[in-house]
Coordinates of C-alpha atoms in Angstrom, one line a residue:
M1 CA -0.4 -0.2 -0.2
D2 CA 1.3 3.5 0.1
V3 CA 3.0 5.2 2.4
E4 CA 0.0 6.2 3.9
D5 CA -0.8 3.1 4.9
K6 CA 2.0 1.3 4.6
Q7 CA 1.3 -1.6 3.6
T8 CA 0.6 -4.0 0.6
S9 CA -2.5 -3.5 -1.5
I10 CA -4.8 -6.5 -2.3
Q11 CA -5.9 -5.7 -5.5
S12 CA -6.9 -8.8 -7.4
S13 CA -6.7 -7.0 -10.9
E14 CA -3.3 -4.8 -11.8
M15 CA -3.5 -2.2 -14.9
S16 CA -0.4 -1.5 -15.7
N17 CA 1.8 1.6 -15.4
S18 CA 3.5 3.4 -16.8
D19 CA 7.1 4.9 -16.4
Q20 CA 6.2 8.2 -18.5
E21 CA 3.7 11.0 -16.9
P22 CA 0.1 10.4 -19.4
P23 CA 0.0 13.2 -21.6
S24 CA -2.0 16.6 -21.6
K25 CA -5.4 16.3 -23.4
K26 CA -9.0 15.2 -22.8
M27 CA -9.5 12.6 -20.2
K28 CA -11.0 11.2 -16.7
I29 CA -8.3 10.6 -14.2
D30 CA -7.8 7.8 -11.9
T31 CA -6.4 9.5 -9.0
N32 CA -7.4 6.3 -6.4
D33 CA -3.6 5.6 -4.8
I34 CA -3.9 2.0 -4.2
K35 CA -1.6 0.7 -6.6
G36 CA -1.5 5.3 -7.8
A37 CA -3.3 3.1 -11.9
Q38 CA -3.9 4.9 -14.2
I39 CA -7.2 4.4 -17.0
E40 CA -6.6 1.9 -19.2
T41 CA -9.1 1.6 -22.0
N42 CA -9.4 -2.4 -21.1
T43 CA -10.4 -1.7 -17.7
I44 CA -14.1 -2.2 -17.3
R45 CA -16.2 0.3 -14.4
D46 CA -19.5 1.1 -13.3
E47 CA -19.6 4.5 -11.5
K48 CA -22.4 4.0 -9.9
N49 CA -21.3 1.0 -8.5
C50 CA -17.7 2.4 -7.0
M51 CA -17.1 2.0 -3.6
C52 CA -18.4 5.7 -2.1
E53 CA -16.7 7.5 1.1
K54 CA -19.7 6.8 3.3
D55 CA -19.6 3.4 2.4
V56 CA -16.6 2.8 4.8
G57 CA -18.1 5.1 7.2
I58 CA -15.8 8.2 6.2
I59 CA -18.8 10.8 7.5
E60 CA -17.1 13.2 9.4
Y61 CA -15.7 16.9 9.0
I62 CA -14.0 19.4 11.8
S63 CA -14.3 22.6 10.0
K64 CA -16.9 24.2 9.5
H65 CA -15.7 26.2 5.6
N66 CA -17.8 25.0 2.4
G67 CA -14.5 23.7 0.2
F68 CA -13.7 23.4 -2.9
N69 CA -13.1 21.3 -6.1
A70 CA -9.5 20.5 -7.4
I71 CA -8.1 17.2 -8.8
I72 CA -6.0 15.3 -6.6
K73 CA -2.6 14.2 -7.7
Q74 CA -3.6 14.1 -12.1
R75 CA 0.0 14.2 -12.6
Y76 CA 2.4 10.9 -10.4
S77 CA 4.8 14.5 -10.2
D78 CA 1.7 15.6 -8.3
F79 CA 2.7 13.4 -5.5
I80 CA 6.1 13.9 -3.5
V81 CA 7.2 12.2 -0.5
N82 CA 10.3 11.8 1.4
E83 CA 10.6 10.0 4.5
I84 CA 10.8 11.3 8.0
N85 CA 13.5 9.4 10.2
M86 CA 13.2 8.5 13.9
E87 CA 14.9 11.9 14.8
G88 CA 12.5 13.9 13.3
D89 CA 14.9 14.5 10.3
I90 CA 12.9 14.7 6.7
V91 CA 14.7 12.8 4.2
R92 CA 16.5 13.6 1.2
L93 CA 18.8 13.1 -1.7
T94 CA 21.3 16.1 -1.7
S95 CA 23.9 13.8 -2.3
F96 CA 25.9 11.5 -5.1
D97 CA 28.8 12.0 -3.7
I98 CA 30.9 8.0 -1.6
P99 CA 31.7 8.4 1.7
L100 CA 35.3 9.1 2.4
I101 CA 36.1 5.5 3.7
E102 CA 35.1 3.8 0.9
K103 CA 38.0 5.9 -1.2
T104 CA 40.7 5.2 0.5
N105 CA 39.8 1.8 2.3
T106 CA 42.6 0.5 -0.3
N107 CA 44.9 1.1 -2.6
C108 CA 44.8 0.2 -6.2
E109 CA 48.0 0.4 -6.8
V110 CA 48.2 -3.4 -5.1
I111 CA 47.2 -4.4 -7.9
N112 CA 50.3 -4.2 -11.0
K113 CA 49.7 -1.3 -13.6
I114 CA 48.7 -3.9 -16.7
D115 CA 45.9 -5.3 -15.1
R116 CA 45.1 -2.7 -13.5
E117 CA 44.5 -1.3 -16.9
K118 CA 42.9 -4.4 -18.6
L119 CA 40.0 -4.1 -15.6
K120 CA 39.3 -0.8 -16.7
E121 CA 38.9 -1.1 -19.8
M122 CA 36.4 -3.7 -19.3
V123 CA 34.5 -2.2 -16.9
E124 CA 34.1 0.8 -19.2
N125 CA 33.6 -1.2 -22.0
K126 CA 30.7 -3.3 -20.0
D127 CA 32.5 -6.0 -21.2
H128 CA 30.4 -9.4 -19.7
D129 CA 32.7 -11.3 -21.9
T130 CA 36.0 -11.2 -20.8
Q131 CA 38.1 -12.1 -17.8
V132 CA 41.6 -10.9 -16.6
I133 CA 43.9 -13.7 -14.9
I134 CA 46.0 -11.4 -12.3
E135 CA 49.1 -13.3 -11.5
V136 CA 49.8 -13.1 -7.9
E137 CA 53.0 -14.6 -5.8
D138 CA 52.1 -17.5 -3.3
S139 CA 51.0 -15.8 -0.6
K140 CA 47.6 -15.7 0.9
E141 CA 47.3 -11.9 2.4
E142 CA 48.5 -10.8 -1.1
R143 CA 45.6 -12.7 -2.8
T144 CA 43.3 -11.0 -0.2
R145 CA 45.3 -7.2 -0.7
I146 CA 44.7 -7.7 -3.9
H147 CA 41.0 -8.6 -3.3
L148 CA 39.7 -5.7 -1.5
A149 CA 40.7 -3.5 -3.7
I150 CA 39.0 -5.0 -6.6
R151 CA 36.5 -4.9 -4.0
D152 CA 36.6 -1.5 -3.5
H153 CA 37.7 0.0 -6.7
F154 CA 36.2 -1.5 -9.3
P155 CA 33.0 -2.7 -7.6
A156 CA 31.5 -4.1 -10.8
L157 CA 33.3 -6.6 -11.0
E158 CA 34.0 -10.3 -8.9
S159 CA 37.4 -12.2 -7.9
S160 CA 38.0 -15.6 -7.3
T161 CA 41.1 -17.3 -6.3
I162 CA 41.0 -20.1 -9.0
D163 CA 43.6 -23.3 -9.1
V164 CA 46.7 -23.3 -12.0
D165 CA 49.1 -26.3 -12.8
N166 CA 46.9 -28.8 -11.2
G167 CA 47.2 -27.1 -7.4
Q168 CA 50.4 -25.7 -8.2
Q169 CA 50.1 -22.2 -8.0
K170 CA 46.8 -19.6 -7.4
H171 CA 46.0 -16.6 -9.5
I172 CA 43.4 -15.1 -8.9
K173 CA 40.5 -13.9 -11.6
V174 CA 37.7 -11.3 -12.0
V175 CA 35.0 -11.1 -14.4
Y176 CA 31.1 -9.1 -14.1
P177 CA 29.1 -11.7 -12.3
K178 CA 27.2 -14.0 -14.7
S179 CA 25.1 -16.0 -11.7
K180 CA 22.2 -14.9 -11.3
V181 CA 23.1 -14.0 -7.7
F182 CA 26.5 -12.3 -6.6
S183 CA 27.1 -12.7 -2.9
A184 CA 27.9 -10.2 -1.7
N185 CA 28.2 -11.4 2.2
R186 CA 31.5 -12.5 2.3
D187 CA 34.3 -11.8 5.0
S188 CA 37.2 -12.0 3.1
R189 CA 35.9 -8.7 0.5
W190 CA 34.9 -6.8 3.4
A191 CA 37.1 -4.1 5.3
A192 CA 36.8 -5.3 9.1
N193 CA 36.8 -1.9 10.5
R194 CA 34.5 -0.6 8.9
P195 CA 30.5 -1.6 9.6
K196 CA 28.5 -3.9 7.6
Y197 CA 25.4 -2.3 6.8
C198 CA 25.5 0.4 3.8
K199 CA 22.9 2.9 5.2
F200 CA 21.2 5.1 1.5
V201 CA 18.5 7.7 0.1
L202 CA 16.2 6.0 -2.0
Y203 CA 14.9 8.3 -4.6
K204 CA 12.0 7.1 -7.2
E205 CA 9.4 8.2 -9.7
N206 CA 6.8 5.5 -10.3
K207 CA 7.4 2.4 -8.8
D208 CA 6.6 0.5 -6.0
T209 CA 8.7 0.3 -3.8
M210 CA 9.2 -4.0 -3.0
D211 CA 9.0 -3.7 -6.8
T212 CA 12.1 -1.3 -6.8
I213 CA 14.2 -2.9 -4.4
S214 CA 13.7 -5.6 -7.0
L215 CA 14.7 -4.1 -10.1
I216 CA 18.6 -2.4 -7.5
S217 CA 19.0 -6.8 -6.9
K218 CA 18.6 -7.8 -10.5
N219 CA 20.7 -5.2 -11.2
M220 CA 23.3 -6.0 -8.8
R221 CA 23.4 -9.5 -9.0
V222 CA 22.1 -9.8 -5.2
N223 CA 19.4 -11.4 -2.8
T224 CA 16.5 -8.6 -2.2
N225 CA 17.1 -9.9 1.2
L226 CA 20.4 -7.9 1.8
F227 CA 18.3 -4.4 1.6
Q228 CA 16.1 -3.4 4.5
Y229 CA 14.0 -0.2 4.4
A230 CA 11.5 1.3 7.1
G231 CA 8.3 1.1 4.8
T232 CA 6.8 0.9 1.3
K233 CA 6.3 4.1 0.4
D234 CA 3.5 5.4 -2.9
K235 CA 4.0 4.0 -6.5
R236 CA 2.8 7.4 -8.3
A237 CA 4.6 9.4 -6.6
K238 CA 7.7 10.8 -6.6
T239 CA 9.8 9.4 -3.4
T240 CA 12.3 9.3 -0.6
Q241 CA 13.6 7.2 2.1
E242 CA 16.5 6.2 3.6
V243 CA 17.1 1.0 3.3
T244 CA 20.4 0.1 3.9
A245 CA 22.0 -3.1 2.1
F246 CA 24.6 -5.5 4.5
K247 CA 27.8 -5.6 2.6
V248 CA 26.4 -3.6 -0.6
D249 CA 29.3 -1.1 -1.7
A250 CA 28.4 3.0 -1.7
E251 CA 30.0 2.8 -5.0
R252 CA 28.2 0.2 -7.0
L253 CA 25.3 1.3 -5.5
K254 CA 26.1 4.9 -6.8
N255 CA 27.1 3.4 -10.5
L256 CA 23.2 2.7 -10.2
N257 CA 22.5 6.5 -11.2
D258 CA 24.0 5.6 -14.9
I259 CA 21.5 2.8 -15.6
M260 CA 18.2 2.8 -13.7
R261 CA 15.4 5.8 -15.0
N262 CA 13.8 7.8 -12.4
M263 CA 15.8 6.6 -9.5
G264 CA 18.1 7.8 -7.6
F265 CA 20.8 6.6 -5.5
G266 CA 22.9 8.7 -2.2
N267 CA 23.6 10.4 0.4
F268 CA 25.9 6.8 1.5
R269 CA 26.7 6.2 4.5
Y270 CA 28.6 3.4 6.8
V271 CA 26.1 2.0 9.3
S272 CA 26.2 -1.0 12.4
S273 CA 22.5 -1.8 12.3
P274 CA 19.7 -2.7 9.6
L275 CA 16.8 -0.5 9.3
K276 CA 13.3 -2.1 10.4
L277 CA 10.1 -2.0 9.1
G278 CA 8.2 0.8 11.4
Q279 CA 11.4 2.8 12.2
S280 CA 10.5 6.4 10.5
S281 CA 8.4 8.7 12.7
G282 CA 6.4 9.7 9.6
N283 CA 6.4 11.6 6.2
H284 CA 6.6 15.0 5.1
F285 CA 4.3 15.6 1.7
T286 CA 4.4 17.3 -1.2
L287 CA 1.5 17.8 -3.4
V288 CA -0.7 19.4 -6.0
L289 CA -3.9 20.3 -6.1
R290 CA -4.7 21.2 -9.1
N291 CA -7.8 23.0 -11.7
V292 CA -8.2 24.4 -8.7
E293 CA -11.5 26.5 -8.3
G294 CA -11.6 28.5 -4.9
S295 CA -11.6 31.7 -4.6
D296 CA -7.9 33.0 -3.2
D297 CA -9.6 33.3 0.8
Q298 CA -11.8 30.1 0.6
I299 CA -8.3 28.2 0.3
E300 CA -6.9 30.3 2.7
L301 CA -9.6 29.5 5.7
A302 CA -9.2 26.6 4.7
V303 CA -5.7 25.5 4.7
S304 CA -5.6 27.8 8.0
S305 CA -8.6 25.0 9.5
L306 CA -6.0 22.1 8.7
Q307 CA -3.1 23.5 10.8
S308 CA -4.8 25.1 13.7
H309 CA -7.8 21.8 14.0
G310 CA -5.8 18.9 12.0
F311 CA -7.9 16.0 10.3
I312 CA -10.4 13.6 10.9
N313 CA -7.6 10.5 10.9
Y314 CA -10.0 7.8 8.8
F315 CA -8.3 5.4 6.8
G316 CA -8.8 6.8 3.5
M317 CA -10.9 4.8 0.6
Q318 CA -7.0 2.6 -1.0
R319 CA -7.3 1.1 2.8
F320 CA -10.1 -0.6 1.1
G321 CA -9.6 -1.6 -2.7
T322 CA -10.1 0.2 -6.5
T323 CA -13.3 -2.7 -7.2
T324 CA -17.0 -3.2 -6.7
V325 CA -15.7 -6.0 -4.2
S326 CA -14.9 -4.4 -1.2
T327 CA -11.3 -5.7 0.9
H328 CA -13.1 -5.5 3.7
S329 CA -15.7 -7.5 3.1
V330 CA -13.5 -10.2 2.8
G331 CA -12.1 -9.7 5.9
K332 CA -15.7 -10.0 7.5
A333 CA -16.0 -13.4 5.5
I334 CA -12.7 -14.7 7.6
L335 CA -13.9 -13.2 10.9
R336 CA -17.5 -14.9 10.7
E337 CA -15.4 -18.6 9.7
N338 CA -16.7 -18.3 6.7
Y339 CA -14.1 -19.5 4.4
K340 CA -16.3 -20.6 1.5
L341 CA -18.0 -17.3 1.0
A342 CA -14.4 -15.1 1.8
V343 CA -13.1 -16.9 -1.6
D344 CA -16.0 -16.7 -3.3
L345 CA -15.6 -13.0 -2.8
I346 CA -12.2 -13.2 -3.8
L347 CA -12.7 -15.0 -6.9
R348 CA -16.3 -13.7 -8.1
P349 CA -16.9 -10.5 -11.2
R350 CA -17.0 -7.5 -9.9
D351 CA -16.6 -4.1 -11.9
G352 CA -12.9 -2.6 -11.6
D353 CA -12.7 -5.6 -13.8
D354 CA -10.0 -5.6 -17.2
K355 CA -10.8 -7.0 -20.4
S356 CA -9.1 -10.8 -19.7
M357 CA -10.2 -11.0 -16.2
I358 CA -14.1 -10.7 -17.3
G359 CA -14.4 -13.7 -19.1
C360 CA -12.1 -15.8 -16.3
R361 CA -15.1 -14.6 -13.4
K362 CA -17.8 -15.2 -15.0
I363 CA -16.6 -18.9 -15.6
W364 CA -17.1 -19.0 -11.6
S365 CA -19.6 -17.0 -11.2
E366 CA -21.3 -19.5 -13.5
T367 CA -20.0 -23.5 -13.0
K368 CA -17.7 -22.9 -9.8
D369 CA -14.7 -24.5 -11.7
A370 CA -11.4 -23.6 -10.2
K371 CA -9.0 -26.0 -12.6
K372 CA -11.1 -24.0 -16.2
M373 CA -10.5 -20.8 -14.0
L374 CA -6.8 -21.3 -13.2
D375 CA -6.3 -22.6 -17.0
K376 CA -8.3 -18.9 -18.4
L377 CA -6.4 -16.5 -15.7
P378 CA -3.7 -14.5 -17.3
A379 CA -0.4 -14.5 -15.1
Y380 CA -0.1 -12.0 -12.9
H381 CA -3.2 -13.2 -11.0
N382 CA -1.2 -14.2 -8.3
I383 CA -3.3 -14.0 -4.9
E384 CA -6.3 -15.4 -7.6
K385 CA -4.0 -18.3 -8.2
S386 CA -2.9 -19.2 -5.9
V387 CA -6.6 -19.9 -4.4
L388 CA -7.3 -22.0 -7.8
Y389 CA -4.9 -24.0 -7.6
V390 CA -6.1 -25.3 -4.0
L391 CA -9.2 -25.5 -5.1
S392 CA -9.1 -27.6 -7.8
K393 CA -7.0 -29.9 -5.6
Q394 CA -10.4 -30.4 -4.2
G395 CA -9.9 -32.3 -0.5
S396 CA -10.8 -31.0 3.3
N397 CA -11.1 -27.6 4.5
M398 CA -10.4 -26.8 1.1
Y399 CA -11.7 -22.3 1.0
Y400 CA -9.7 -21.8 4.5
N401 CA -6.5 -24.3 2.7
A402 CA -6.9 -22.1 -0.2
L403 CA -7.1 -18.9 1.9
Q404 CA -3.9 -19.7 3.7
A405 CA -2.4 -20.1 -0.5
I406 CA -2.0 -16.0 0.1
P407 CA 1.0 -14.7 1.0
R408 CA 0.4 -14.3 5.1
N409 CA 0.7 -10.2 4.6
L410 CA -1.9 -9.9 1.7
R411 CA -4.5 -12.1 3.9
L412 CA -4.2 -10.7 6.5
L413 CA -4.8 -7.2 4.5
Y414 CA -8.3 -8.4 4.2
V415 CA -8.7 -8.7 7.9
H416 CA -7.4 -5.3 8.6
S417 CA -9.6 -3.8 5.8
Y418 CA -12.5 -5.2 8.1
Q419 CA -10.9 -3.0 11.7
S420 CA -10.4 0.0 10.0
Y421 CA -13.9 0.6 8.6
I422 CA -15.4 -0.7 12.0
W423 CA -12.6 2.5 13.2
N424 CA -14.4 4.2 10.5
S425 CA -17.7 4.2 11.1
M426 CA -16.9 4.4 14.9
V427 CA -15.1 7.4 14.9
S428 CA -18.2 9.3 12.9
R429 CA -20.6 8.0 15.8
R430 CA -18.4 9.5 18.4
I431 CA -18.2 12.5 16.7
Q432 CA -21.9 12.6 15.6
L433 CA -22.5 11.7 19.1
Y434 CA -19.8 14.0 21.3
G435 CA -18.6 16.4 19.1
F436 CA -14.7 17.4 19.1
K437 CA -14.7 17.9 23.0
L438 CA -13.7 15.8 25.2
V439 CA -16.5 13.7 27.1
E440 CA -16.1 11.3 30.0
G441 CA -14.9 7.1 29.6
D442 CA -13.0 8.6 25.8
L443 CA -10.3 6.6 25.7
V444 CA -6.4 8.0 25.8
L445 CA -2.4 6.7 25.0
N446 CA 0.0 8.4 28.2
T447 CA 1.9 11.2 26.1
D448 CA 5.4 9.1 25.4
D449 CA 3.4 6.8 23.6
N450 CA 1.0 9.1 21.1
S451 CA 3.8 8.8 18.4
K452 CA 3.9 5.3 18.7
G453 CA 0.5 5.6 16.4
E454 CA -1.0 2.4 14.5
S455 CA 1.4 -0.4 15.9
K456 CA 0.5 -2.3 18.5
M457 CA 1.1 -1.5 22.2
D458 CA 1.9 -3.9 25.7
I459 CA 0.0 -0.3 27.5
K460 CA -3.7 -0.6 29.2
P461 CA -4.9 3.4 27.6
V462 CA -6.3 5.5 29.9
V463 CA -9.7 6.4 30.1
I464 CA -10.4 10.1 30.9
D465 CA -12.7 11.8 33.6
E466 CA -13.5 13.9 35.4
D467 CA -9.4 14.3 37.6
N468 CA -8.4 14.1 34.6
M469 CA -9.5 15.2 32.1
K470 CA -7.4 18.6 32.1
D471 CA -4.7 17.1 31.3
Y472 CA -5.6 16.2 27.6
S473 CA -7.3 17.2 24.4
I474 CA -9.2 15.9 22.0
L475 CA -6.0 15.4 19.7
D476 CA -5.2 12.4 22.8
V477 CA -8.3 10.9 21.9
V478 CA -7.8 7.7 20.6
L479 CA -10.7 4.5 19.6
P480 CA -9.6 0.9 18.5
L481 CA -9.5 -1.3 16.1
P482 CA -12.0 -4.2 17.4
G483 CA -9.4 -7.0 19.3
Y484 CA -9.5 -9.5 21.3
E485 CA -6.6 -7.6 23.6
M486 CA -8.5 -4.2 22.9
I487 CA -9.9 -2.2 25.8
Y488 CA -12.8 0.3 24.7
P489 CA -14.2 3.6 25.7
T490 CA -16.1 3.1 28.4
N491 CA -18.9 5.8 27.3
N492 CA -21.5 5.0 25.2
V493 CA -19.5 4.5 22.5
G494 CA -18.1 1.6 23.7
E495 CA -22.1 -0.1 23.1
L496 CA -21.8 1.5 19.4
Y497 CA -19.2 -1.1 19.1
K498 CA -20.4 -4.3 20.2
E499 CA -24.1 -3.5 18.4
L500 CA -21.8 -2.2 14.8
L501 CA -20.1 -6.1 15.1
A502 CA -23.0 -8.3 16.1
E503 CA -24.8 -6.4 13.6
D504 CA -22.0 -8.5 10.9
G505 CA -22.3 -11.9 13.1
I506 CA -18.9 -10.7 15.3
D507 CA -19.0 -11.5 19.0
I508 CA -16.7 -9.0 20.3
T509 CA -15.9 -10.7 23.7
N510 CA -14.8 -13.9 21.1
M511 CA -12.6 -12.2 18.9
K512 CA -10.8 -15.1 18.5
T513 CA -11.3 -17.4 16.0
K514 CA -10.4 -21.0 16.0
H515 CA -7.7 -20.5 13.2
K516 CA -4.8 -17.9 14.7
D517 CA -3.6 -17.2 12.3
F518 CA -6.8 -14.7 11.7
S519 CA -6.6 -14.2 16.1
V520 CA -5.9 -10.0 15.2
P521 CA -5.0 -8.3 18.6
G522 CA -6.6 -5.5 17.7
T523 CA -4.7 -1.3 18.7
Y524 CA -4.7 1.7 19.0
R525 CA -5.5 4.7 16.2
K526 CA -5.8 8.6 17.1
M527 CA -8.9 9.6 16.4
V528 CA -8.1 13.4 15.3
V529 CA -4.1 14.7 13.4
K530 CA -3.3 17.4 12.7
P531 CA -0.2 18.6 10.3
T532 CA 2.8 20.1 11.2
H533 CA 5.4 22.0 9.2
V534 CA 2.3 23.7 7.2
N535 CA 3.1 25.3 3.6
K536 CA 1.4 26.8 0.7
R537 CA 1.4 28.1 -2.6
I538 CA -1.2 29.5 -5.4
I539 CA 0.2 29.2 -8.9
Y540 CA -1.1 30.1 -12.2
Y541 CA -0.5 28.0 -15.5
N542 CA -1.0 27.1 -19.0
D543 CA 0.5 23.7 -19.9
H544 CA -0.6 20.7 -18.2
T545 CA 2.3 18.7 -18.3
M546 CA 4.5 21.1 -16.5
S547 CA 5.8 20.4 -13.1
L548 CA 5.0 22.6 -10.5
A549 CA 6.8 21.1 -7.6
L550 CA 10.6 19.9 -7.4
S551 CA 11.3 16.7 -6.5
D552 CA 14.6 15.9 -4.9
L553 CA 16.6 14.8 -7.7
D554 CA 15.5 17.7 -10.1
I555 CA 17.1 19.7 -7.3
L556 CA 20.3 18.3 -7.6
N557 CA 20.1 18.7 -10.9
G558 CA 19.4 22.5 -11.1
V559 CA 16.0 22.3 -12.6
E560 CA 14.7 25.9 -11.6
E561 CA 11.3 25.8 -9.7
P562 CA 8.1 26.5 -11.5
K563 CA 6.4 29.5 -11.9
S564 CA 3.3 31.5 -11.6
I565 CA 2.2 32.8 -15.1
E566 CA -0.3 35.8 -14.0
G567 CA -2.9 35.6 -16.2
G568 CA -2.9 31.6 -16.5
K569 CA -5.4 29.5 -17.3
W570 CA -5.1 27.2 -14.3
K571 CA -4.6 27.3 -10.9
A572 CA -2.9 24.9 -8.8
L573 CA -2.9 24.8 -5.1
K574 CA 0.9 23.6 -3.5
L575 CA 0.7 22.1 0.0
E576 CA 3.6 21.2 1.8
F577 CA 3.1 19.1 5.4
S578 CA 4.2 16.6 7.5
L579 CA 2.2 14.0 8.5
P580 CA 3.1 10.6 11.4
T581 CA 3.4 7.3 10.6
S582 CA -0.7 5.5 9.5
A583 CA -2.5 9.1 8.7
Y584 CA -3.1 9.3 5.2
A585 CA -2.6 12.8 2.6
T586 CA -5.3 12.0 1.4
M587 CA -7.9 12.9 4.3
A588 CA -6.1 15.7 4.8
L589 CA -7.1 16.4 1.1
R590 CA -10.2 15.9 1.7
E591 CA -10.3 18.0 4.7
I592 CA -9.3 21.2 2.5
L593 CA -12.0 20.1 -0.3
K594 CA -15.0 19.0 0.7
I595 CA -14.3 16.2 -1.9
D596 CA -15.3 12.9 -2.3
T597 CA -11.2 11.0 -2.6
S598 CA -12.7 8.3 -4.1
W599 CA -12.3 6.8 -7.2
A600 CA -16.1 7.0 -8.8
H601 CA -15.8 11.3 -7.2
Q602 CA -12.5 12.0 -8.8
S603 CA -13.2 10.4 -11.7
T604 CA -15.4 13.2 -13.1
L605 CA -13.7 15.9 -12.3
N606 CA -11.7 16.1 -16.0
V607 CA -8.6 17.8 -16.8
T608 CA -10.1 20.9 -19.4

């Protein structure tokens, strides 16, 4: 899922997305963020049947202003995301320089001049078919020095010791690595005084984080598991984040700048520990809203309200999928242990499918013949493929086993989506009951834990009463995502949780299913989030293809700041703000615009 959600999206029918910006022409814009998909000519949708915000509990607003129309994410360059690290610093790509330790670690002259020239020529020509044999003294220490020099000064190449003359002598063979995976985990090739991880800043455009890591690994011939990052970032955007790589040279990463398009690698340094999922404190957004119809006064009022009061921390529409079969409906079936229904929902026809899947899903709806559907299934539909393969084998508990065939992180997202639906619905009901004032029975987290957001915590929330109410504000209030470890508000909101879950056939007091994998402990989420570092700029423009905000790579390349054109045809609003983890930028934009952020509404806004 995109950066705001920090989870992988479940989208049964992924639409392709080119590396180029869409052309300037009259067209409808798909602003759904789940995979950043653009509308394709082979995608079939019925807008009347698509989910809208009210279908997933998104109803209320904080502010009283009227809002105005604008297009969200018309181009991927309109959505720029910079990770905020655990120290609170905005991560930016500012340099391609190699750390000093990389330059001075070994002396290249341990390789004789003739062999150095051969190696340089090999690298310059990118000649993967030749090899260089270096004759060395029969000394392990000497060979080690040469191996290290090759690693540091010719990082694209791989060296190995070979026997010659029936093992009487040992030489060093240098080649471009031909194997699929080049081992970066060789202690003999890594200086003892250098930390084991290279931390670098990854800039990418219009690519998913995991896909980007796969491309890096393929180009470097290393395993993807050598790379670690704090979270995934939006696909249809320009994003910057930190990554660590285990025993991978900075120079090898720097060389990728010459061969990988729409990416940047820099700000290298060596560190002793890897990044872990969740090790960020949020994201800084630079967003461009185009075709703005509001007056300058309306814009000022809306942005000022966001800055002063924040926004309701709803889970955005991308949490619930892009088709008429929502992910939370699958999650509800799973929690009710109706695995047959859950599987049917995954496979049944839906608006939003591409043409290749319409006939395929029709087979399932008419025949329930898993093998026949599997034979017709396009190669890239991995979730359906996993499910159908198990169903085609029949056997006991086949529907449960079919769900188990889906990768764990993906199948749990169905359940998480249902939790998100309940949370959205409950925060709307809580606001309808009590507004934005703190009331007895509300839940808050201790100040030290507020920054942890939606992550699981082994703490009990504080219940608001007459004595402690003065110590907190509405910004401290949390509501639970339902689960077997949760404490619920002691006011009327707690009862509403029970009623809403009961309507869906789920007992709030017994949320542990007999299958541990689908039992969720729950967690707490802030009701209201107030962004920081809020800035705005109004820009007039004439060309829809013109970028209106600079990315890190633009700044590094010396691109000039876009200028507002006096008398321009269209008005754009450039917004900047920072959000903590687990907060959706689209929900902040919703509070400003007062328009539906769902695909069904956004697709009605034409470029011209």
